[in-house]
PDB file of C-alpha atoms in Angstrom:
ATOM      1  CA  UNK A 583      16.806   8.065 -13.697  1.00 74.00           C
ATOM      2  CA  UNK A 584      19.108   9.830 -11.117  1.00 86.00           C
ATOM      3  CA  UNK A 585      19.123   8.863  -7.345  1.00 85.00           C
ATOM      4  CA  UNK A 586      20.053   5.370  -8.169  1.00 90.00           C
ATOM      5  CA  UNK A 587      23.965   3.489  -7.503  1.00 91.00           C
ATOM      6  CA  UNK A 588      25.485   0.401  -7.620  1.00 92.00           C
ATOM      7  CA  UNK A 589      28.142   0.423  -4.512  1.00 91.00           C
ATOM      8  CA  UNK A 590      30.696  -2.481  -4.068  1.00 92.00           C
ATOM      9  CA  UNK A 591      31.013  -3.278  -0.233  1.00 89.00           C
ATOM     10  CA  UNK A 592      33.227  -5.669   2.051  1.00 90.00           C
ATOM     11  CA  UNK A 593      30.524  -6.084   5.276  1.00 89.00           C
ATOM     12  CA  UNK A 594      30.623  -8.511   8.412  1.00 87.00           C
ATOM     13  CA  UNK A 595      27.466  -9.812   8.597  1.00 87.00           C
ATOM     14  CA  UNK A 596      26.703 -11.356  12.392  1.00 87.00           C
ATOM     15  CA  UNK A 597      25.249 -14.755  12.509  1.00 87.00           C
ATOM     16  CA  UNK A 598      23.770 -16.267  15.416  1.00 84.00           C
ATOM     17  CA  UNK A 599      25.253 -19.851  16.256  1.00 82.00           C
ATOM     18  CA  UNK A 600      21.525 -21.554  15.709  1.00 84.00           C
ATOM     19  CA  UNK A 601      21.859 -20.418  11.870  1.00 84.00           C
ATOM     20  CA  UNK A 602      25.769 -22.022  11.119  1.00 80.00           C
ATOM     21  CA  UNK A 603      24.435 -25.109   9.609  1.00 85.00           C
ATOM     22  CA  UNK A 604      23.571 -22.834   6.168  1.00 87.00           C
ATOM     23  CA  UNK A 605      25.359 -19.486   6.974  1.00 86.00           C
ATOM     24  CA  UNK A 606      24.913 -18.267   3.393  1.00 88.00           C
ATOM     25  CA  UNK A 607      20.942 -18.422   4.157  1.00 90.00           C
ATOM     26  CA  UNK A 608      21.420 -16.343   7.227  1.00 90.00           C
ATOM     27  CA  UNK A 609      23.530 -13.906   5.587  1.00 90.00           C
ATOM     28  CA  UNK A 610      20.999 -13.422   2.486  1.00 92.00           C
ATOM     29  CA  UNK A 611      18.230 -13.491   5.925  1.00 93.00           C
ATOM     30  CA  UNK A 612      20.083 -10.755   7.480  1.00 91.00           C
ATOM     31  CA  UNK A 613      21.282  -8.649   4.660  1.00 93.00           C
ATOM     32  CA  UNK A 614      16.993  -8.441   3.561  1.00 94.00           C
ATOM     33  CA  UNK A 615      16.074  -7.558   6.714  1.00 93.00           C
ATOM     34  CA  UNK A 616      17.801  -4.424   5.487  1.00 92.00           C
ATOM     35  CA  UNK A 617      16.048  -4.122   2.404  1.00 92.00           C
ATOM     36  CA  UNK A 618      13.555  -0.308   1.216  1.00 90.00           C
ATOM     37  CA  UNK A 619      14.672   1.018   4.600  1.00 89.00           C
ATOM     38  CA  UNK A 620      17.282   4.250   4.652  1.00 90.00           C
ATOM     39  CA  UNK A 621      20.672   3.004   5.989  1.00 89.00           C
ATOM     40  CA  UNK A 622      23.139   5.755   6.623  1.00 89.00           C
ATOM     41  CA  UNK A 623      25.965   3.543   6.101  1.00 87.00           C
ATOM     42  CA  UNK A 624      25.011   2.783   2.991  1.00 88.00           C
ATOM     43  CA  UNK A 625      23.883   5.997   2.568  1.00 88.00           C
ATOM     44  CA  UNK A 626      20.682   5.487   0.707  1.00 90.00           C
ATOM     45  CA  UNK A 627      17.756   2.481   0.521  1.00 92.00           C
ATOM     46  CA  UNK A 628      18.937  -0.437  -0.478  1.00 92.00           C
ATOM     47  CA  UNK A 629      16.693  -1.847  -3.161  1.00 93.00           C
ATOM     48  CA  UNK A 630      18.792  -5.249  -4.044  1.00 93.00           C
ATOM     49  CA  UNK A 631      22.160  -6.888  -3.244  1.00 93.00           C
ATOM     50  CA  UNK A 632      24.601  -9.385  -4.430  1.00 93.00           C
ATOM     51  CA  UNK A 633      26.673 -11.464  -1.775  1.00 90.00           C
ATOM     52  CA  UNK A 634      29.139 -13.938  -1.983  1.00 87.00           C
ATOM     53  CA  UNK A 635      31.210 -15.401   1.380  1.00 84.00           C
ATOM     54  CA  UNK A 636      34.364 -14.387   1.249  1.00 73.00           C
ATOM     55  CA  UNK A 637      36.246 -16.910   3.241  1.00 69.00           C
ATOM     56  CA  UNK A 638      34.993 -20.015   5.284  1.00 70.00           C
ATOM     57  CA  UNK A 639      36.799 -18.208   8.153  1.00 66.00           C
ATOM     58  CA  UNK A 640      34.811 -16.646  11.004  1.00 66.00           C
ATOM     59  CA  UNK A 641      35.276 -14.758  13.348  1.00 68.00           C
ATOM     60  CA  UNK A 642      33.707 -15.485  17.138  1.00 67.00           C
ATOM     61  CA  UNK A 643      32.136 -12.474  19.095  1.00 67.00           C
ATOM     62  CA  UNK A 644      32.199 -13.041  23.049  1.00 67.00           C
ATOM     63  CA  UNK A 645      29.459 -12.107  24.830  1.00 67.00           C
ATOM     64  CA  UNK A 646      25.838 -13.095  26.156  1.00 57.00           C
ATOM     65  CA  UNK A 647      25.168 -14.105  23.029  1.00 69.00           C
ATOM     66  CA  UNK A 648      28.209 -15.683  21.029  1.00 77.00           C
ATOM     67  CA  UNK A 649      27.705 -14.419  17.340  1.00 81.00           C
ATOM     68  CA  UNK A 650      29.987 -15.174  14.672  1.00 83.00           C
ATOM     69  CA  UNK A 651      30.659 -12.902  12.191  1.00 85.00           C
ATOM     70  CA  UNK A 652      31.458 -13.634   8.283  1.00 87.00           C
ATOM     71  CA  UNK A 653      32.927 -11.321   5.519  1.00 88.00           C
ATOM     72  CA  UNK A 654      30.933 -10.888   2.375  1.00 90.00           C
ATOM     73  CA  UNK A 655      31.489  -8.914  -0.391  1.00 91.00           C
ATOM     74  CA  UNK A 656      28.066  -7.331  -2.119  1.00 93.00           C
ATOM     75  CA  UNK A 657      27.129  -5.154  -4.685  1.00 94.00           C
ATOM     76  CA  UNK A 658      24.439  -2.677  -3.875  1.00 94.00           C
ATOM     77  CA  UNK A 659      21.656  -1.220  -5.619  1.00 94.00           C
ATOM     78  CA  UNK A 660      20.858   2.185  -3.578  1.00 93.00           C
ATOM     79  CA  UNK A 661      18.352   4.514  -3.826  1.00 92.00           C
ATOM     80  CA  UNK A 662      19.521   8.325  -2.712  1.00 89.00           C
ATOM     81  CA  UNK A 663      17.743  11.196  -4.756  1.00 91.00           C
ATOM     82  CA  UNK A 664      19.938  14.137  -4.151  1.00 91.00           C
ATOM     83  CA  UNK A 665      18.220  17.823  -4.856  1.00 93.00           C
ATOM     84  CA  UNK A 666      18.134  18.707  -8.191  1.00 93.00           C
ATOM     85  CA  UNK A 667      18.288  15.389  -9.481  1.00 93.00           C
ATOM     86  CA  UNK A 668      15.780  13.838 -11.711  1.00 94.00           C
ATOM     87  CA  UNK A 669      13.228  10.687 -10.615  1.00 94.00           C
ATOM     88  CA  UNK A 670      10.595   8.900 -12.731  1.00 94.00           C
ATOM     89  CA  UNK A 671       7.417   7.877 -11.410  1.00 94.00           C
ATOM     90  CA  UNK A 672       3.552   6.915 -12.033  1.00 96.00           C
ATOM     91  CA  UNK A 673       1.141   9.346 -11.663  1.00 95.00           C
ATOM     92  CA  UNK A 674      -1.637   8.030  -8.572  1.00 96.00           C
ATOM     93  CA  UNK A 675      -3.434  10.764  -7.744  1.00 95.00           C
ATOM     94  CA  UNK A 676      -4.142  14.275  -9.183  1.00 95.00           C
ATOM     95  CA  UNK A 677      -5.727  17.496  -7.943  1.00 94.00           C
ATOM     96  CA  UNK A 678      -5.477  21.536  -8.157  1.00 93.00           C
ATOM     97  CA  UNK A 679      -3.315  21.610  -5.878  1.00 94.00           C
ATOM     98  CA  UNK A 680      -0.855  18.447  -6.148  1.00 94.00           C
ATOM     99  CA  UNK A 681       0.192  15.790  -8.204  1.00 96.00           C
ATOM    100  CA  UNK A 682       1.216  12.651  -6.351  1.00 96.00           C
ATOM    101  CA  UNK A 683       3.205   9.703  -7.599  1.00 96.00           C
ATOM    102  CA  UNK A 684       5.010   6.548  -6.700  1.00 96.00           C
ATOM    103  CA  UNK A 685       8.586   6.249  -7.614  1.00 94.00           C
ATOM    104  CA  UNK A 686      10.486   3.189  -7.916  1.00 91.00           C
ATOM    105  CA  UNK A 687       7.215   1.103  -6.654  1.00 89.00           C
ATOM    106  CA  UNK A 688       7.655   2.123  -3.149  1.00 89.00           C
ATOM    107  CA  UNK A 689       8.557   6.174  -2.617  1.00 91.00           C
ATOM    108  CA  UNK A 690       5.794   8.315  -2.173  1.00 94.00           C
ATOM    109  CA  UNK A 691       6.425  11.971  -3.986  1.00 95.00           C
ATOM    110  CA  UNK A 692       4.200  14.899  -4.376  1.00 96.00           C
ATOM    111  CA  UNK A 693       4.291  17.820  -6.050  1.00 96.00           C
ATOM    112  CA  UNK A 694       2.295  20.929  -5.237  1.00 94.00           C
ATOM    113  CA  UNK A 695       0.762  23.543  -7.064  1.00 92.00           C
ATOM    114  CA  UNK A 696       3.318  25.931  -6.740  1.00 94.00           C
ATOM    115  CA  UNK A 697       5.751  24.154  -7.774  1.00 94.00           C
ATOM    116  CA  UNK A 698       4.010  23.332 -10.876  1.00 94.00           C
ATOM    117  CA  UNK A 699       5.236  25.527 -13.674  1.00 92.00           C
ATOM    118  CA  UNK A 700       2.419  28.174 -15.288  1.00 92.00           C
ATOM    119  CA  UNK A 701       2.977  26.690 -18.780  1.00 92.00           C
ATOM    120  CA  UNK A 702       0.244  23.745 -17.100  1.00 94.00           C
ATOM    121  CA  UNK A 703      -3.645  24.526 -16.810  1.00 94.00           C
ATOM    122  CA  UNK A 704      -5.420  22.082 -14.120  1.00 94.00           C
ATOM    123  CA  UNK A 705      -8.342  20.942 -16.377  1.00 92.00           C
ATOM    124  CA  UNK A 706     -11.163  18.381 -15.475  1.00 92.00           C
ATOM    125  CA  UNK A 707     -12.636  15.988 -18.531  1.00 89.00           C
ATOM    126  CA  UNK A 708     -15.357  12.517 -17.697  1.00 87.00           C
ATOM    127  CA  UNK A 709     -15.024  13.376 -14.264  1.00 87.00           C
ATOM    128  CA  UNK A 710     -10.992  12.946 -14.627  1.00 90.00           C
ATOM    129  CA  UNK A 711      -8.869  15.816 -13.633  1.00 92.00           C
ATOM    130  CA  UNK A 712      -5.574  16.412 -15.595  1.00 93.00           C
ATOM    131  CA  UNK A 713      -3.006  19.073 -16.046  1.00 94.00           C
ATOM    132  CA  UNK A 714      -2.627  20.431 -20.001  1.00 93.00           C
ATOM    133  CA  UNK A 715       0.814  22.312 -21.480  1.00 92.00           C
ATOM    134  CA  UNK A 716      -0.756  25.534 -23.273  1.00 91.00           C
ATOM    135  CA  UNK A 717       1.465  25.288 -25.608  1.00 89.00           C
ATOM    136  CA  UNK A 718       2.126  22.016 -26.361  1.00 89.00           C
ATOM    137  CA  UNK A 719      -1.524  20.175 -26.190  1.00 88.00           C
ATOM    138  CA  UNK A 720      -0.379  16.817 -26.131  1.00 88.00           C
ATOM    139  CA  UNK A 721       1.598  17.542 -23.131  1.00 92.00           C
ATOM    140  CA  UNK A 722      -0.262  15.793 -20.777  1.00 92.00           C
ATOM    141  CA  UNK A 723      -0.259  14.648 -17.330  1.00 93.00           C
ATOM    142  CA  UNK A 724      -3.203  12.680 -15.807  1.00 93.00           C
ATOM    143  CA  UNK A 725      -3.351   9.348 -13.962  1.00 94.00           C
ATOM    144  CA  UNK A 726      -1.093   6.715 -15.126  1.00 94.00           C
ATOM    145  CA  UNK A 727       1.001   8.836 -16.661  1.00 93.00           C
ATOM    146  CA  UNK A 728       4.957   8.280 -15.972  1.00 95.00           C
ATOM    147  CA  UNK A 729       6.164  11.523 -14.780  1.00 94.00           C
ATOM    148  CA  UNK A 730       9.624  12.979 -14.590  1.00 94.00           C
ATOM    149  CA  UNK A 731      10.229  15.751 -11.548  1.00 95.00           C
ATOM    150  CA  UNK A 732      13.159  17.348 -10.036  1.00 95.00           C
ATOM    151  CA  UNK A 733      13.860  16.527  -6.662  1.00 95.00           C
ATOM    152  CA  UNK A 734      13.405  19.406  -4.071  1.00 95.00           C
ATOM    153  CA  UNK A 735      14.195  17.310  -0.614  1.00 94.00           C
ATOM    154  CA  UNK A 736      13.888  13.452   0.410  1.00 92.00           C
ATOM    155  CA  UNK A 737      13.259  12.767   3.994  1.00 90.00           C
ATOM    156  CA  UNK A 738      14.615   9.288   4.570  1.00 87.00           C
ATOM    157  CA  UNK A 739      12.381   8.080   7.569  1.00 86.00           C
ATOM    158  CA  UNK A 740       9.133   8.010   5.619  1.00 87.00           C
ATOM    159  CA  UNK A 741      10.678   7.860   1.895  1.00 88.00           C
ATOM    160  CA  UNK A 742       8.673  11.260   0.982  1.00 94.00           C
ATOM    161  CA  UNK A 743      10.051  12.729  -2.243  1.00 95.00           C
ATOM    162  CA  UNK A 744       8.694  16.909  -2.361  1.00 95.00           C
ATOM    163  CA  UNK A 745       9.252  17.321  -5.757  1.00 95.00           C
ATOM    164  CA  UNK A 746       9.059  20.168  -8.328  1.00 95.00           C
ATOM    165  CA  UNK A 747       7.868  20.326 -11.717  1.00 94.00           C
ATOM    166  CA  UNK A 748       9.445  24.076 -12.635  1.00 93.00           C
ATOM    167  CA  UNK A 749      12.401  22.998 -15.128  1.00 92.00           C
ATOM    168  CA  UNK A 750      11.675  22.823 -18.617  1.00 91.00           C
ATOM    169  CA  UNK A 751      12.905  19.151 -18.601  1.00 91.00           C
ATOM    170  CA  UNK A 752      10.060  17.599 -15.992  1.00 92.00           C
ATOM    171  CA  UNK A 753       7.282  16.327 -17.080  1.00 92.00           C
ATOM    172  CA  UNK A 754       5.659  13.481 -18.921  1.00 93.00           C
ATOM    173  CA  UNK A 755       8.452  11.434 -19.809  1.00 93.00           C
ATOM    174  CA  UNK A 756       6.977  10.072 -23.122  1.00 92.00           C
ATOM    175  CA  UNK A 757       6.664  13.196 -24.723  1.00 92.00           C
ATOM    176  CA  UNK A 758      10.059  14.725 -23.383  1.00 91.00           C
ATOM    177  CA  UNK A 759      11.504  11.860 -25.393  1.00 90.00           C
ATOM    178  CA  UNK A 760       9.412  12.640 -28.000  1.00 88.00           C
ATOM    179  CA  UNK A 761      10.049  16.022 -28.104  1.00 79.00           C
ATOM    180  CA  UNK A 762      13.712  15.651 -27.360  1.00 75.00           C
ATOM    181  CA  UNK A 763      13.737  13.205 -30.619  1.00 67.00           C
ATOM    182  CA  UNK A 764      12.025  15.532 -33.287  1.00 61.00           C
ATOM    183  CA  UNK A 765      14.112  18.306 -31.798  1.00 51.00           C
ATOM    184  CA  UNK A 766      17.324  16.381 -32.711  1.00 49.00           C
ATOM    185  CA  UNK A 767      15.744  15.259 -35.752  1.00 50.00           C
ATOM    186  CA  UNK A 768      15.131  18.815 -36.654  1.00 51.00           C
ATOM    187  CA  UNK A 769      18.549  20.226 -35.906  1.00 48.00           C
ATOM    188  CA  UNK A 770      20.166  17.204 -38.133  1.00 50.00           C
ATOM    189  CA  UNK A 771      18.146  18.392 -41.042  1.00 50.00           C
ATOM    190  CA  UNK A 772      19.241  21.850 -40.628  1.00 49.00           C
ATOM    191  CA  UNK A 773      23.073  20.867 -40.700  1.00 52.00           C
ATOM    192  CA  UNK A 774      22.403  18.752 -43.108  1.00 52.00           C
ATOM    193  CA  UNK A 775      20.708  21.713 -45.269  1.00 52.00           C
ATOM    194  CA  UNK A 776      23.941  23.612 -44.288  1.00 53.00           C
ATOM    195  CA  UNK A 777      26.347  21.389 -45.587  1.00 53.00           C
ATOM    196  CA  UNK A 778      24.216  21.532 -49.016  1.00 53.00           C
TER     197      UNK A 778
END
């Protein structure tokens, strides 16, 4: 899945005095307040860190409030989907007019109707509505189903993904790697019946 990065940072985290007796807990404390929020000097959500102090020295703010800081060196998982890049997610709710799914657990996407490709039929079965390839049956999407969709914008304050299912590669992911497989299958046979 696109939209993801590991990033290697130096930071100086800023410790209140009350928290020195196990600074590595206040660091961890501090550095997960941060944590599924958009940070634009990170720029992205961070989803998961690695820290480790980088020397016992610190370095004493002056002030109202005398903080210390510390340097620690993390690695960063971010989350930034860029337009045009490709996220996975789990179908949640499904309609006419939209398709809306979770990505990552905790981003909200939607896609609406016209940005559905025509290739899709909105059908309704048991009460159930789902969205059916015409020409490729068991191309389904319906609730549950992990979906693949190209990223039209992210807006970072409420971690809304508007998505669109136009390219040929979005869809349900399990057939697209089907399909991709017999496909390459299919074109290794043929070289192979070349070569003969």
């Amino acid at each position: 899945m696109e939209g993801l990065k590991l990033s290697e940072a130096e930071l100086m985290v800023y410790i209140h005095p009350s928290k020195s007796r196990n600074v590595f807990q206040a660091i961890c404390r501090e550095l997960s307040s941060l944590l599924f929020q958009y940070n634009e000097s990170f720029d992205g959500v961070l989803l998961a860190y690695d820290a480790s102090v980088k020397s016992k020295q610190a370095k004493i703010l002056s002030g109202l409030h005398p903080y210390f800081g510390v340097r620690v060196n993390t690695r960063l998982l971010l989350f930034d989907p860029k337009p045009n890049s490709l996220v996975e997610g789990e179908i949640v709710k499904i309609s006419a007019e939209s398709v809306h799914v979770i990505v990552l657990g905790f981003s909200a996407a939607v896609v609406t109707d016209v940005d559905i490709r025509e290739e899709f039929k909105y059908r309704v079965r048991d009460g159930e509505g789902s969205f059916v390839s015409r020409s490729h049956k068991r191309h389904v999407l319906k609730l549950g189903t992990m979906l693949r969709l190209q990223v039209q914008s992210f807006d970072e304050e409420v971690m809304h993904i508007a998505g669109s299912l136009i390219p040929e590669n979005t869809g349900c992911v399990k057939w697209l790697e089907k399909h991709s497989e017999e496909a390459l299958h299919t074109d290794r046979d043929h070289k192979r019946r070349k070569l003969a």
